[in-house]
Short mmCIF file of C-alpha atoms in Angstrom, two decimals:
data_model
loop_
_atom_site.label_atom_id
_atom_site.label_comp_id
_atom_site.label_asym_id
_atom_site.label_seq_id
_atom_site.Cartn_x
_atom_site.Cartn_y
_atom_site.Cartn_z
CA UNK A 17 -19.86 -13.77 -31.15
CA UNK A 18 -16.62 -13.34 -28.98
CA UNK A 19 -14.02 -10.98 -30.16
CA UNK A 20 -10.81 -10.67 -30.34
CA UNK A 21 -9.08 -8.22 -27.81
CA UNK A 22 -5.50 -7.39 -28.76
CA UNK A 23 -3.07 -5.54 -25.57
CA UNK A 24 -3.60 -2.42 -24.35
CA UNK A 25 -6.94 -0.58 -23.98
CA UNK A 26 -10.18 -1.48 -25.73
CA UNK A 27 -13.64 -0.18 -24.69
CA UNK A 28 -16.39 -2.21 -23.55
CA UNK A 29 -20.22 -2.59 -22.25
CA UNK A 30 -22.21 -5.02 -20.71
CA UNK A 31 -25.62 -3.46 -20.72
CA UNK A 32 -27.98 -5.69 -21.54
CA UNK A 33 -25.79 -8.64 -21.63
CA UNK A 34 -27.16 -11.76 -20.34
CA UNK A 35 -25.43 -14.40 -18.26
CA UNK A 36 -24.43 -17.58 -19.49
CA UNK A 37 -21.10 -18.01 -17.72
CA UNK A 38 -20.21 -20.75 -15.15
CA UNK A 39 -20.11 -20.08 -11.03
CA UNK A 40 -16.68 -20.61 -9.67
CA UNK A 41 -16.50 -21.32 -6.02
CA UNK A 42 -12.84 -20.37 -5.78
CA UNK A 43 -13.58 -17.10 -7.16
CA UNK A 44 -14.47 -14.31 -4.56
CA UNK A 45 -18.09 -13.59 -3.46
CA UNK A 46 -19.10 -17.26 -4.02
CA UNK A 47 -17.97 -16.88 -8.26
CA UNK A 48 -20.78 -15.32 -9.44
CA UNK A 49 -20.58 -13.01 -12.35
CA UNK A 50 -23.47 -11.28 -13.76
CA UNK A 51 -24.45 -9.78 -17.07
CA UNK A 52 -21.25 -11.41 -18.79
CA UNK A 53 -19.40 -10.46 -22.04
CA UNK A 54 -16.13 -12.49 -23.99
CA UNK A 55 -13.50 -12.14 -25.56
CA UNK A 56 -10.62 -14.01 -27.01
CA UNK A 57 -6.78 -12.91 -26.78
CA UNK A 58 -3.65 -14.54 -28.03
CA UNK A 59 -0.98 -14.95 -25.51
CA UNK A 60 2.33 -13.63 -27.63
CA UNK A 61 4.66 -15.36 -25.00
CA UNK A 62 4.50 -16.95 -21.62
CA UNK A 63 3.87 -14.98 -18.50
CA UNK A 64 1.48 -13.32 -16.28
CA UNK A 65 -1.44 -11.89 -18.43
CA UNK A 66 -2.90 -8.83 -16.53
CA UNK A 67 -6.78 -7.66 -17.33
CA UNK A 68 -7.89 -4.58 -15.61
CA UNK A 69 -10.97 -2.26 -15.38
CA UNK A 70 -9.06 -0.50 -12.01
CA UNK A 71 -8.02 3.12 -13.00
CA UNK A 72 -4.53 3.14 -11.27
CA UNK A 73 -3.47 0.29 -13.90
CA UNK A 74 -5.16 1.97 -16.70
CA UNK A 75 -8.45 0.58 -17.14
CA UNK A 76 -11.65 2.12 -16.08
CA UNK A 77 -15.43 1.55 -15.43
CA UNK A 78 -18.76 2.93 -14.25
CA UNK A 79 -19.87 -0.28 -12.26
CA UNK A 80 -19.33 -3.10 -9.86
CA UNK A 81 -17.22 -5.60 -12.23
CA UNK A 82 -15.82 -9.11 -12.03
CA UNK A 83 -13.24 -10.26 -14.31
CA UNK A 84 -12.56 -13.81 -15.18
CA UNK A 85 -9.74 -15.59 -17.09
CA UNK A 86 -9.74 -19.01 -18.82
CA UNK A 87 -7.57 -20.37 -21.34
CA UNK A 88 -9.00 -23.23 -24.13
CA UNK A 89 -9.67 -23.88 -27.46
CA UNK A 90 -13.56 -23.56 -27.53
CA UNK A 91 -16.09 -22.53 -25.14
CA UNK A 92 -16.81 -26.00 -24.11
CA UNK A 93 -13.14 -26.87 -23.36
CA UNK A 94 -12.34 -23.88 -20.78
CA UNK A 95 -9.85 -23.91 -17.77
CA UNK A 96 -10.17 -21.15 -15.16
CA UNK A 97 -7.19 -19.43 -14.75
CA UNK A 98 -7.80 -16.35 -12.79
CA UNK A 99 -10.63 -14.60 -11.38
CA UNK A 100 -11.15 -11.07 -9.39
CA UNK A 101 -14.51 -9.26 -8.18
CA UNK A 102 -12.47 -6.61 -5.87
CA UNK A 103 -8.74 -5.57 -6.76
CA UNK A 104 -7.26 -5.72 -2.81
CA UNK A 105 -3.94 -4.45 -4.18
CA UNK A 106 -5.45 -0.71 -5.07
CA UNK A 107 -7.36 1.85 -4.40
CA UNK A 108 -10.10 1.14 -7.08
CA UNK A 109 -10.86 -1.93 -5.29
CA UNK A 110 -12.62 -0.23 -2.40
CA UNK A 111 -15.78 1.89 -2.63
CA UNK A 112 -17.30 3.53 -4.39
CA UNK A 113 -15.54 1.69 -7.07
CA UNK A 114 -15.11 -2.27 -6.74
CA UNK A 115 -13.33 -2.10 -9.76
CA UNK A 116 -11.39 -5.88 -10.66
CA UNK A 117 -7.72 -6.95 -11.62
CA UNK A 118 -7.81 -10.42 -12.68
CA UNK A 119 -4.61 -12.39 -13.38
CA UNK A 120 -3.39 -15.73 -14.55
CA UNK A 121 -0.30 -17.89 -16.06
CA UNK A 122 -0.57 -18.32 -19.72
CA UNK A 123 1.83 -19.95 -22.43
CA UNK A 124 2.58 -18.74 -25.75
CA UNK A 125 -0.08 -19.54 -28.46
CA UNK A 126 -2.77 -20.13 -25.62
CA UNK A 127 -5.84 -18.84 -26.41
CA UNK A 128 -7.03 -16.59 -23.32
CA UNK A 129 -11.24 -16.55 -22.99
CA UNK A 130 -11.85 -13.12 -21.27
CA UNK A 131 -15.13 -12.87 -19.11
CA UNK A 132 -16.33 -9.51 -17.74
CA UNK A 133 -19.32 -9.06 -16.19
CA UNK A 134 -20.66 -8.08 -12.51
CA UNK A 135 -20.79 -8.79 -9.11
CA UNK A 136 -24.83 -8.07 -9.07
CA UNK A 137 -27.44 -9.19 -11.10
CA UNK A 138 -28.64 -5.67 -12.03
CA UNK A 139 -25.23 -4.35 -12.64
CA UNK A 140 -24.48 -3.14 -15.85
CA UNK A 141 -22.13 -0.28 -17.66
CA UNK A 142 -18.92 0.41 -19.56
CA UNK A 143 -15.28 1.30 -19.07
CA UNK A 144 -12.12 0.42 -20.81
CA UNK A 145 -9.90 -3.12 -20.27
CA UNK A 146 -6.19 -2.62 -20.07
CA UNK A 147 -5.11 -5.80 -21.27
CA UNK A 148 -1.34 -6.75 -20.65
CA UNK A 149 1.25 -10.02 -20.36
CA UNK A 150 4.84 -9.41 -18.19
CA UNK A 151 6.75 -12.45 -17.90
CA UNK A 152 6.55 -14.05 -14.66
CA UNK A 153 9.97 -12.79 -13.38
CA UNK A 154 9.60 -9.05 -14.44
CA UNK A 155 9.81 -7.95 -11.06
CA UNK A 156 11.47 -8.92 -8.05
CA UNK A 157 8.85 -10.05 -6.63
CA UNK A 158 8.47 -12.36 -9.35
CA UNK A 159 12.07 -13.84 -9.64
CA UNK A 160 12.65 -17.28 -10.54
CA UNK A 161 14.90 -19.70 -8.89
CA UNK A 162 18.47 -20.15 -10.61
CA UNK A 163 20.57 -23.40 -9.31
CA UNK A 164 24.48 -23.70 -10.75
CA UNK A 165 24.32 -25.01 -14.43
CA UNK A 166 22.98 -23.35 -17.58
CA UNK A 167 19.71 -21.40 -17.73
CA UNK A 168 18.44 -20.17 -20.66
CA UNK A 169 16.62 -16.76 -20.97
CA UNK A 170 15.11 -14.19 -22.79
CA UNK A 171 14.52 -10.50 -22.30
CA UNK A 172 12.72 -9.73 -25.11
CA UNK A 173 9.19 -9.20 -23.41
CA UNK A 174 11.03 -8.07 -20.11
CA UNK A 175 10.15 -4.29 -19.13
CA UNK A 176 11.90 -1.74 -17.87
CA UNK A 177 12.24 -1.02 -13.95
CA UNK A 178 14.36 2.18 -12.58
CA UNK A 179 14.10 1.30 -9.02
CA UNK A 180 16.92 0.19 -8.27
CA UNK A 181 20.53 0.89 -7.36
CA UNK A 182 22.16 0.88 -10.90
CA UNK A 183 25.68 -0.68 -12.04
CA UNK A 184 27.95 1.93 -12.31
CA UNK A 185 30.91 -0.70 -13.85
CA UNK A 186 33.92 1.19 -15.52
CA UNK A 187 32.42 4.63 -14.65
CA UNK A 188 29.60 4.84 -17.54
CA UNK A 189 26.22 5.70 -15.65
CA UNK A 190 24.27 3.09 -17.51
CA UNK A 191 20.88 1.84 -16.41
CA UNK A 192 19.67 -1.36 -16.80
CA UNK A 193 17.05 -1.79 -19.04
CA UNK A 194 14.42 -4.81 -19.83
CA UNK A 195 15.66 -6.35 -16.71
CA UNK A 196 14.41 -10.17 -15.41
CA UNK A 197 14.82 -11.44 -12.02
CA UNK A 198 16.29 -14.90 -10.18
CA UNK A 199 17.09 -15.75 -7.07
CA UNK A 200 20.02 -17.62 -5.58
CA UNK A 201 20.96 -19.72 -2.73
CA UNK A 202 24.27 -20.56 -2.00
CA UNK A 203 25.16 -24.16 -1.18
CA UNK A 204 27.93 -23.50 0.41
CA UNK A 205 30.60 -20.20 0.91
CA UNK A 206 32.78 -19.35 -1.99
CA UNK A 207 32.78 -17.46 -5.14
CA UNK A 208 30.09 -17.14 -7.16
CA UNK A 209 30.67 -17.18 -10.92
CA UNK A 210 28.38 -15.50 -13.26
CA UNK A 211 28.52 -15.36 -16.84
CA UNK A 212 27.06 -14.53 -20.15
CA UNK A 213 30.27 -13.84 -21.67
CA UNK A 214 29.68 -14.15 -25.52
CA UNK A 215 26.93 -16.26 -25.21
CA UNK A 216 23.76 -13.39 -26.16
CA UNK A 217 23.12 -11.30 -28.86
CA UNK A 218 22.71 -8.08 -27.10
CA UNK A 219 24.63 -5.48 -24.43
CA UNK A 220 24.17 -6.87 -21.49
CA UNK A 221 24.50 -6.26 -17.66
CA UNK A 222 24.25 -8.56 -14.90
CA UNK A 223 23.57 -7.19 -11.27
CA UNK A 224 23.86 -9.15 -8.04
CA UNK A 225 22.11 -7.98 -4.67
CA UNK A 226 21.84 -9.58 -1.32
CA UNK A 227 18.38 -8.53 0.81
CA UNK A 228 14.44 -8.58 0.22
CA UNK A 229 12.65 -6.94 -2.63
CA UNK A 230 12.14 -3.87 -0.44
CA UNK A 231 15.58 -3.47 0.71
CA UNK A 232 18.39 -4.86 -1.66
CA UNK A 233 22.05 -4.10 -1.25
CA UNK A 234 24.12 -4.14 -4.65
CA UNK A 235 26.95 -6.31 -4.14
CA UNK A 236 28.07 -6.50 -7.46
CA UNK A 237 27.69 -6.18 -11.06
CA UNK A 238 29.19 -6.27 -14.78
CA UNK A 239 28.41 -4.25 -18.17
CA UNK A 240 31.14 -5.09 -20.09
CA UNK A 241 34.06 -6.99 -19.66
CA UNK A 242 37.48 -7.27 -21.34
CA UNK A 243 37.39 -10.34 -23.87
CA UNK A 244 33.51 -10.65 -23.52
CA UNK A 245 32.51 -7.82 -26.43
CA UNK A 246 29.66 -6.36 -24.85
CA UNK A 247 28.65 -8.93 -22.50
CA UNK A 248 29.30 -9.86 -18.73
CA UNK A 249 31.16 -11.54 -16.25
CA UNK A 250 30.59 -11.55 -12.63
CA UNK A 251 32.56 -13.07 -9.77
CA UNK A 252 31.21 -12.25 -5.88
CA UNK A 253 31.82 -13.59 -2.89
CA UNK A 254 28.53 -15.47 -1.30
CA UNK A 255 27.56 -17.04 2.09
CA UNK A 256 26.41 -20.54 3.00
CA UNK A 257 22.55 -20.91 3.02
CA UNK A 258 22.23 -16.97 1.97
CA UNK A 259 19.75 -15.48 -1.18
CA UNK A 260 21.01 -13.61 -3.60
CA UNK A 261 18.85 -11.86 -6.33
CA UNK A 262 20.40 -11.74 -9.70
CA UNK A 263 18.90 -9.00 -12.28
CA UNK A 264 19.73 -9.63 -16.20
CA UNK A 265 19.50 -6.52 -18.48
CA UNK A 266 20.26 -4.54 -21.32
CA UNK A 267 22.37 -1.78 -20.67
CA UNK A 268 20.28 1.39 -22.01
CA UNK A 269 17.90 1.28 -24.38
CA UNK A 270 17.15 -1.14 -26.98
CA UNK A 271 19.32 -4.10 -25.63
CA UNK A 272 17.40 -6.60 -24.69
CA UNK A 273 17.37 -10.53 -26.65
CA UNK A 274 18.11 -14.00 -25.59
CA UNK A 275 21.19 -16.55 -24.69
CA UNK A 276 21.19 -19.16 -27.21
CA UNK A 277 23.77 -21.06 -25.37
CA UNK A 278 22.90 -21.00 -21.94
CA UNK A 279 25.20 -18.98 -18.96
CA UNK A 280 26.89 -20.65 -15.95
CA UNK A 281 26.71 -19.31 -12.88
#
């Protein structure tokens, strides 16, 4: 029986499992997993589902794990999606731990097929899954490409990130909260226009920054402007052949929703 893992922590074991899963070349360590346990989870919206046993993320385990990720409607109709023996991002993917981070793209609706196991054939134990879905522009890292035109978005699912120079607009030491990510390049030098000027159906606050992930410069921004409610309009001067990296957020907490008719930038 495979059972149904909701987000967050649940608690799990393998000992005694047997192993019935496939071998996955891509995967790491020639795709082997061991002693192999499912379950099922429902992807509430589309992004980057997370499922972790490494303890800096939240999870935790006593073993050597592997983690792998398939999305389907049975068992005999899978589609790998992600797979991870050793987390190379942290700490707990080192020894002693070899503890695993898998991650993959999912849809809303999609049924996610959760496989944990073990790197060796006599490796067995328990620990706790942090299961967890950002959307795939959460971060900076992450940002999406944005071309001039109407793009629709949502912030709903978005989380919140304080790491980053703030717009101070109008005085009013906001932060920006449930904050996406695009990038930008500019065809050509002129002003850019950016707008969601009663077109959403929460506070929001558009931020503009020129630079990399790790060192952004603030360049300009908008909470609320006259004739707009409590929306935002932008206008900033931009460079031929330059990227830009617009954030779209809420402004404190609580503000977060969707643009039902689409911004122009």
């Amino acid at each position: 029986m495979i059972v149904q893992m909701p987000s967050g922590l649940t608690a799990f074991d393998n000992i005694n499992a047997s192993t019935d899963g496939e071998i996955h070349g891509e995967c790491m360590f020639g795709g082997a997993t061991y002693n192999d346990v499912w379950y099922t989870h429902e992807a509430a919206f589309s992004g980057i589902i997370t499922v972790t046993t490494c303890e800096q993320l939240g999870g935790s385990a006593d073993y050597d794990t592997d983690i792998v990720l398939y999305v389907g409607d049975t068992c005999g109709n899978l589609t790998l999606i992600g797979c991870n023996e050793d987390d190379e991002l942290n700490d707990c993917g080192n020894a002693p731990d070899y503890h695993s981070t898998a991650t993959g793209a999912v849809q809303e609706g999609d049924t996610v097929y959760i496989r944990v196991g073990s790197y060796s054939s006599n490796g067995e134990g328990s620990g706790v899954l942090n299961v967890y879905t950002l959307l795939a522009n959460d971060e900076c890292s992450g940002a999406l490409p944005i071309a001039l035109g109407q793009t629709e978005f949502n912030t709903t699912y978005a989380t919140n990130n304080y790491s980053y120079e703030e717009c101070l607009d109008g005085g009013d030491g906001s932060v920006t909260t449930q904050d996406i990510w695009y990038t930008y390049e500019a065809p050509s030098a002129g002003t850019l226009k950016i707008s969601t000027c009663n077109q959403v159906d929460f506070d929001s606050v558009l931020l503009l920054y020129s630079g990399g992930c790790d060192s952004l410069v603030l360049i300009g921004c908008d909470d609320d402007t006259d004739g707009c409610s409590l929306s935002s309009y932008l206008e900033v001067s931009v460079q031929q052949g330059q990227t830009y990296r617009l954030r779209v957020g809420g402004w404190l907490d609580n503000q977060f929703g969707f643009e039902p008719s689409p911004p122009h930038a």
